[in-house]
Coordinates of C-alpha atoms in Angstrom, one line a residue:
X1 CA 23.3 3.4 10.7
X2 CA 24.0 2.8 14.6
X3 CA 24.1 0.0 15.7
X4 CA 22.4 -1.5 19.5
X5 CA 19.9 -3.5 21.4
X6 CA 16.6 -2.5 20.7
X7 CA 14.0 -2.5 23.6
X8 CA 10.8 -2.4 22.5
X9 CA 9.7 1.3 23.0
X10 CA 6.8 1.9 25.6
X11 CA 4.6 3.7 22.4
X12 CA 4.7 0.6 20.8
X13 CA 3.6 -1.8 23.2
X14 CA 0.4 -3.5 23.0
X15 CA -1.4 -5.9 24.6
X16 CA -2.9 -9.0 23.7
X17 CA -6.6 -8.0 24.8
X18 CA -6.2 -4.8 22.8
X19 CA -5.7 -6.1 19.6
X20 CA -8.4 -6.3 16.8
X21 CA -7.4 -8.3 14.4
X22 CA -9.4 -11.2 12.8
X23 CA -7.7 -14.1 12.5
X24 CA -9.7 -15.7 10.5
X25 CA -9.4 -13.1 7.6
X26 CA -5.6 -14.3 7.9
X27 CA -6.5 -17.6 6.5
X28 CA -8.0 -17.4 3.5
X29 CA -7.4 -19.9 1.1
X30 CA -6.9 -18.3 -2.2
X31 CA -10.4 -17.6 -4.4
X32 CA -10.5 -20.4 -6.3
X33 CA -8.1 -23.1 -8.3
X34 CA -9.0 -24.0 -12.2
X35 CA -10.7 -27.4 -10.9
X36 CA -13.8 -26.7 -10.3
X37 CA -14.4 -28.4 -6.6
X38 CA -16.1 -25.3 -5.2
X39 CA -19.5 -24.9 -5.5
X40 CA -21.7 -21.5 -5.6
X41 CA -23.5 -20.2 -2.8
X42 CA -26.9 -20.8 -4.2
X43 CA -27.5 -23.9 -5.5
X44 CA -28.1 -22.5 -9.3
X45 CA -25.1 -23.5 -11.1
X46 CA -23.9 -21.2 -14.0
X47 CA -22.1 -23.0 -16.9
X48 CA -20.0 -20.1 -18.7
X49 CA -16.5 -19.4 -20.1
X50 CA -14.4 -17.1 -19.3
X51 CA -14.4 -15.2 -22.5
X52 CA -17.9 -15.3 -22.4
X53 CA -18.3 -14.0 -18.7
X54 CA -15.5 -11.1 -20.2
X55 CA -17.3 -10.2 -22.8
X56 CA -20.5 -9.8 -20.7
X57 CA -18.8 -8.1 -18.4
X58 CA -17.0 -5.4 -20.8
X59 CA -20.4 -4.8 -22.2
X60 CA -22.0 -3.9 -18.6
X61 CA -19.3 -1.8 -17.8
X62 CA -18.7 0.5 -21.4
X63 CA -23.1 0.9 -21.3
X64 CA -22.2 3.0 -18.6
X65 CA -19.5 4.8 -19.9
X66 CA -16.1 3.0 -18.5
X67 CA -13.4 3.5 -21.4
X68 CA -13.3 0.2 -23.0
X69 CA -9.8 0.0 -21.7
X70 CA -10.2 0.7 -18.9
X71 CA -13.1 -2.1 -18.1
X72 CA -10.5 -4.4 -19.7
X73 CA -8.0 -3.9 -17.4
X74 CA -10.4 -4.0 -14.2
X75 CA -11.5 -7.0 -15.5
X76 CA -8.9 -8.8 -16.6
X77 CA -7.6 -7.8 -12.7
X78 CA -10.1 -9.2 -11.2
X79 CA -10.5 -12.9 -13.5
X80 CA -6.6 -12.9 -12.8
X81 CA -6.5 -12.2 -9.0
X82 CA -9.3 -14.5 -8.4
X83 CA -7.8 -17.4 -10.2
X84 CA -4.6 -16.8 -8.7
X85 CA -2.8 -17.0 -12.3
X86 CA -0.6 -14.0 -14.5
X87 CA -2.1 -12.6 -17.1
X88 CA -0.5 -14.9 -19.8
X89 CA -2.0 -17.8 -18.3
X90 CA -5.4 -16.4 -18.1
X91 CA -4.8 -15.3 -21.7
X92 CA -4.1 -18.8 -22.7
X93 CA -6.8 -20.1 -20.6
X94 CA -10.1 -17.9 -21.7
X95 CA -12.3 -20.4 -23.5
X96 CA -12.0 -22.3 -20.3
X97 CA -14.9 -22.7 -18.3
X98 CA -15.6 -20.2 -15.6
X99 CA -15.3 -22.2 -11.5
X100 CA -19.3 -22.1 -10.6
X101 CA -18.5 -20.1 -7.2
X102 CA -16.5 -17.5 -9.0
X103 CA -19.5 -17.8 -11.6
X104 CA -21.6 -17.4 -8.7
X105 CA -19.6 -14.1 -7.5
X106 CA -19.7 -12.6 -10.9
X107 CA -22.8 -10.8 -11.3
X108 CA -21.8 -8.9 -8.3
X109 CA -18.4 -8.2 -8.4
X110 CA -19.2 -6.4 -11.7
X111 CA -22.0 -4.4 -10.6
X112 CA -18.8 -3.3 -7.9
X113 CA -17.2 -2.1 -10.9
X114 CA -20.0 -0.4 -12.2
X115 CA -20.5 1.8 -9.2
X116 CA -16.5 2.3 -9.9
X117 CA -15.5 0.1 -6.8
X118 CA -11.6 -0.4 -7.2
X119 CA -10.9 -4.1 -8.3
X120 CA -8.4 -4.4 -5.3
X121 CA -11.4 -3.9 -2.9
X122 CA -13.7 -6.5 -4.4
X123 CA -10.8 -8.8 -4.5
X124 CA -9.4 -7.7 -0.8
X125 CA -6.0 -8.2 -1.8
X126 CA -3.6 -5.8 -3.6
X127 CA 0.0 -6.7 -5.3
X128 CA 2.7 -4.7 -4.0
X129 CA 6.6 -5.6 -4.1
X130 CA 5.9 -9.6 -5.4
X131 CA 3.3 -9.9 -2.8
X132 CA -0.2 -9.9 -2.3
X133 CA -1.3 -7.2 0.6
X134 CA -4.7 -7.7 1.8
X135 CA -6.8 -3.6 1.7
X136 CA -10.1 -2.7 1.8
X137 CA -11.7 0.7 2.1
X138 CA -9.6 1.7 5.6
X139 CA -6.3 2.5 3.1
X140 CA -5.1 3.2 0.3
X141 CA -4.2 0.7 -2.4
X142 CA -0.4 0.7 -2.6
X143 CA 0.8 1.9 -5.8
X144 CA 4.0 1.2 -8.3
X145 CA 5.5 4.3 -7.8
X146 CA 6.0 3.6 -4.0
X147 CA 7.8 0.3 -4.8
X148 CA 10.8 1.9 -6.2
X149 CA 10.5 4.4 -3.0
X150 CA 10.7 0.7 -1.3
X151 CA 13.6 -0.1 -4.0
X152 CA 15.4 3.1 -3.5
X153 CA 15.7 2.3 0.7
X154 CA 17.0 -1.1 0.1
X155 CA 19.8 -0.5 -2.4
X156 CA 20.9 1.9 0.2
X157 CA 20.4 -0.2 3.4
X158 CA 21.8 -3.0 1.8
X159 CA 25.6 -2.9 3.0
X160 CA 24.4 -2.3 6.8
X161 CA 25.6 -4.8 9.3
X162 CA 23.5 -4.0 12.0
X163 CA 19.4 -3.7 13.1
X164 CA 18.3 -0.7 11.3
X165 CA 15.2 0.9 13.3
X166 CA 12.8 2.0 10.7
X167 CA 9.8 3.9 11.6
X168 CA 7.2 4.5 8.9
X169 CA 4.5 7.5 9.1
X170 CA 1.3 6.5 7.7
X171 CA 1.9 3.0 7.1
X172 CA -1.6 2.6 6.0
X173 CA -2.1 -1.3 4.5
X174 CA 1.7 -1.5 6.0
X175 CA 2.9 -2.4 2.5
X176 CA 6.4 -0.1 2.8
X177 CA 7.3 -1.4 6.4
X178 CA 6.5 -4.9 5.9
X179 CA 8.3 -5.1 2.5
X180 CA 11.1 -3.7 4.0
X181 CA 11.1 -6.3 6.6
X182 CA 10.4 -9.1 4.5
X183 CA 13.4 -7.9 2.8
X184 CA 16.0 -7.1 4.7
X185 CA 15.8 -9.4 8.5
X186 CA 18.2 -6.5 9.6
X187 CA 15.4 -3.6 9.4
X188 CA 13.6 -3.2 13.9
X189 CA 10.3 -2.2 11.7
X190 CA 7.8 0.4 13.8
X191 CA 4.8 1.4 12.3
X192 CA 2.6 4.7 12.8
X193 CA -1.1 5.3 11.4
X194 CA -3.2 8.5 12.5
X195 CA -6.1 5.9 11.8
X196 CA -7.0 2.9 13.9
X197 CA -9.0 1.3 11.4
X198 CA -5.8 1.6 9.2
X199 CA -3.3 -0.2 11.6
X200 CA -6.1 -2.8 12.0
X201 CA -5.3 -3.6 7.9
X202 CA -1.4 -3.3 8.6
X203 CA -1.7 -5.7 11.7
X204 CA -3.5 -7.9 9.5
X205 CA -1.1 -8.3 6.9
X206 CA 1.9 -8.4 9.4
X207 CA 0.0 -11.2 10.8
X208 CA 0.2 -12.9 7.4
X209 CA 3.5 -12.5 6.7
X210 CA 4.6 -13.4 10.4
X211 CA 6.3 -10.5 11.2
X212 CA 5.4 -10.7 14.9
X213 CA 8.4 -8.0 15.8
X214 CA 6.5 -5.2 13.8
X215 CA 5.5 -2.9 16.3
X216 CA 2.6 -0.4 16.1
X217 CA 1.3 2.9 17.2
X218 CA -1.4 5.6 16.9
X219 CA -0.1 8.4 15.8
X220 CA -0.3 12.0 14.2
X221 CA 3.1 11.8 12.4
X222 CA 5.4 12.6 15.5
X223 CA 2.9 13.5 18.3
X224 CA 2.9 10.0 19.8
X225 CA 6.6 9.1 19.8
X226 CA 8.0 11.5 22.4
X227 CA 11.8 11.8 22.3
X228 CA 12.0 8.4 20.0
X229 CA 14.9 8.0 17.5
X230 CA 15.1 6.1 14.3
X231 CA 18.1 4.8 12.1
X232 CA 15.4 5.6 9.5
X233 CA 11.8 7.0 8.6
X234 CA 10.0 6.7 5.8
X235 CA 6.8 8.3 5.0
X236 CA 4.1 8.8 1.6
X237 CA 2.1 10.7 3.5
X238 CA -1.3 12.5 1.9
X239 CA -0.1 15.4 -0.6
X240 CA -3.5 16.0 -3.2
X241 CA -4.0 19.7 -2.8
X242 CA -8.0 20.3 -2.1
X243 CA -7.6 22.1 -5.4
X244 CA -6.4 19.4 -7.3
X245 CA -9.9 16.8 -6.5
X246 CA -11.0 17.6 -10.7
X247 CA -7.7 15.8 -11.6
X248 CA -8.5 12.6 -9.6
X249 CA -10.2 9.3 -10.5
X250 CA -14.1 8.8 -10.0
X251 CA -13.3 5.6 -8.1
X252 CA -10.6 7.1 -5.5
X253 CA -12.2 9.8 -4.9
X254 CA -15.2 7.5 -3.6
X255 CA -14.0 4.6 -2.4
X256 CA -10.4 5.4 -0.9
X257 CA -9.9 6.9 2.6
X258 CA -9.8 10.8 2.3
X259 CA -7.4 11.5 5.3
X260 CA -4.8 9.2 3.7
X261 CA -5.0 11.5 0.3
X262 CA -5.2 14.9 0.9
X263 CA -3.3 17.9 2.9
X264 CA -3.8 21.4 3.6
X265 CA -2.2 24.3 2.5
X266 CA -1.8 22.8 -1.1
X267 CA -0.5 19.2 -0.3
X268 CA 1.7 20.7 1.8
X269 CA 0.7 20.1 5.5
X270 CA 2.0 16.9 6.5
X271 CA 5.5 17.1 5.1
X272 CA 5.7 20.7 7.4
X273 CA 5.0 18.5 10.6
X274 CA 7.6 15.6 9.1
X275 CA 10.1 18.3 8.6
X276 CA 10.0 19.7 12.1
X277 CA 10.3 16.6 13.6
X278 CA 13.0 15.1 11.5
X279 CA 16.0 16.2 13.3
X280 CA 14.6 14.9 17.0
X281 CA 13.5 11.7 15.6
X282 CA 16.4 10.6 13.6
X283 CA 19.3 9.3 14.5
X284 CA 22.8 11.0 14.5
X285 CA 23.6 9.6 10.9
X286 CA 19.8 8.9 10.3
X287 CA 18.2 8.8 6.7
X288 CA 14.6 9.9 6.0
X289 CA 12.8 9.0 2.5
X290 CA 9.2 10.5 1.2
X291 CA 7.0 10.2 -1.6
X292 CA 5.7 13.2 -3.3
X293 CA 3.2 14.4 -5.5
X294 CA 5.0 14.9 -9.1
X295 CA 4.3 18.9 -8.8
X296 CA 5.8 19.5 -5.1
X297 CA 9.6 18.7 -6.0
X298 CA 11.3 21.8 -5.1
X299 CA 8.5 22.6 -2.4
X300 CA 9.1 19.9 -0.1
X301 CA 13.2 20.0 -1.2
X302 CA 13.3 23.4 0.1
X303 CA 11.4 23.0 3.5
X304 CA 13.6 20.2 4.3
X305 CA 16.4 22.0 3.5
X306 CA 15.1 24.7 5.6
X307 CA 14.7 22.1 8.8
X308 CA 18.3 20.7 8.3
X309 CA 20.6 23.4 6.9
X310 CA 23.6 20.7 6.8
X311 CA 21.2 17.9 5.5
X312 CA 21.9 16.6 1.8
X313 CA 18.9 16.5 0.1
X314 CA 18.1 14.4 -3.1
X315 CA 15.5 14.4 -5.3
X316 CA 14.7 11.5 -7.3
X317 CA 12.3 10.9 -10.7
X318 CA 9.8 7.7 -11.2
X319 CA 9.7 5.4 -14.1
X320 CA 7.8 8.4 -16.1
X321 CA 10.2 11.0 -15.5
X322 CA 8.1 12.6 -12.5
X323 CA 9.6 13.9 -8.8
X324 CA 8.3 11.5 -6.9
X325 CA 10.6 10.9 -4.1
X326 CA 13.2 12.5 -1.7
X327 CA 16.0 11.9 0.7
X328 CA 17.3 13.4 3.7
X329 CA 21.2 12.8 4.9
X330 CA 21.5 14.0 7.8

């Protein structure tokens, strides 16, 4: 890692007038607290339990086929993410009586679930790293896997005594970046999105967490950053081969953004155009990290490998035992 004065590169720069994010999305209060001082929408008042609006609700759900474990777990998401409590408290808590304005929401939120809406997108809010990240249907919900991609980063950035200038490729909700950040004060965070609509969700949460120094850009992986170089980059970038849709869950294949899931030329694509561009963009000493789909191990090893002969290339397993990530030395 080098370190210097960062300027704020001219890619990055964005007015004031350009920016579309709404504030007032930033300050939500949280759904609703056990006291019931909210009151529903309509003026109807529903007096029901929790465990009563759960059992209602798993019915609804398995009628139409959902595994019963499934509709459990969605609902039991959603009861715990609204309330704001862990699951042991919401455990401990079931025979209390449901807020009326979450009462209110009910009915809805689990016909959501019956057209196989995510629970993440009826709530608007995702965890991710100890933190809540707010998504909706513009990106993808960040998943566990990529937190120990997040984990994997900071064990190694840990010892550096100077600014680290991170770019990430398809930051997406801008859950890696702004974890990062969050962090580590050290990490110059720079964020790149082919989608608008996507860095509109990132700003949004950066705006939450006050990272005003997280800079942005539209970008097809390197086209927008001319002769830019970064300390590190970071990327989970779409990798579902076409061929591999069958595999895939009813409710991503609806409701999350295609472009962030899928890749030609069988997953493949986008970790070609990383690899060309690695050894412009980073840094003499730089570091780049991916995620991958658990089959493309040795595929995406070897076409790194190919892009930077002297690079040392590791490849890492998840929790289950599946290659899931990979990084470059250069």
């Amino acid at each position: 890692m080098t370190g210097k004065h960062f300027e704020t590169p001219d890619q990055f720069k964005k007015s004031k007038s350009d920016s579309k994010v709404l504030s007032s999305k930033l300050n939500t209060p949280k759904w609703f607290e056990w006291d019931d001082i909210q009151k529903p929408v309509n003026s109807a008042t529903v007096k029901i339990s929790l465990l009563e609006a759960k059992k209602w609700a798993l019915l609804e759900l398995t009628s139409v086929g959902m595994p019963a474990e499934d509709a459990k777990d969605n609902i039991d998401f959603l009861l715990s993410g609204a309330l704001n409590v862990n699951y042991g408290m919401l455990r401990a808590n079931m025979s209390r009586q449901m807020p009326a304005a979450l009462a209110a929401l009910w009915p809805t939120w689990v016909s959501e679930l019956v057209k196989n809406k995510p629970p993440q997108y009826i709530l608007g809010h995702a965890p991710f790293y100890g933190r809540e990240f707010m998504v909706d249907e513009r990106v993808l919900i960040p998943r566990p896997e990529t937190e120990q991609l997040v984990e994997w980063i900071l064990k190694d950035a840990g010892n550096a005594k100077h600014p680290v200038s991170v770019l990430d490729i398809g930051t997406g909700s801008g859950a890696i970046i702004e974890t990062l950040m969050l962090e580590n004060q050290r990490v110059k965070g720079f964020a790149a999105d082919i989608s608008q609509d996507a860095l509109m969700v990132a700003e949004m949460n950066a705006q939450r967490f006050n990272l005003s120094h997280l800079h942005f850009v539209e970008s097809d992986v390197f086209s927008a950053l001319s002769e830019l170089k970064f300390d590190l980059i970071v990327s989970n970038p779409p990798y579902i081969s076409n061929s591999d849709e069958d595999e895939m869950d009813d409710s991503v294949l609806t409701f999350e953004p295609h472009t962030a899931l899928f890749a030609e030329n069988d997953g493949l694509a986008i970790y070609e155009k990383l690899a060309r561009g690695l050894d412009a963009h980073l840094t003499e000493y730089g570091r780049a990290y991916f995620e991958i789909g658990y089959k493309q191990g040795k595929a995406v090893q070897q076409l790194l490998q190919a892009a930077l002969p002297k690079a040392k290339i590791t490849l890492r397993q998840d929790f289950a035992g599946l290659d899931r990530m990979i990084r470059v030395e250069k």
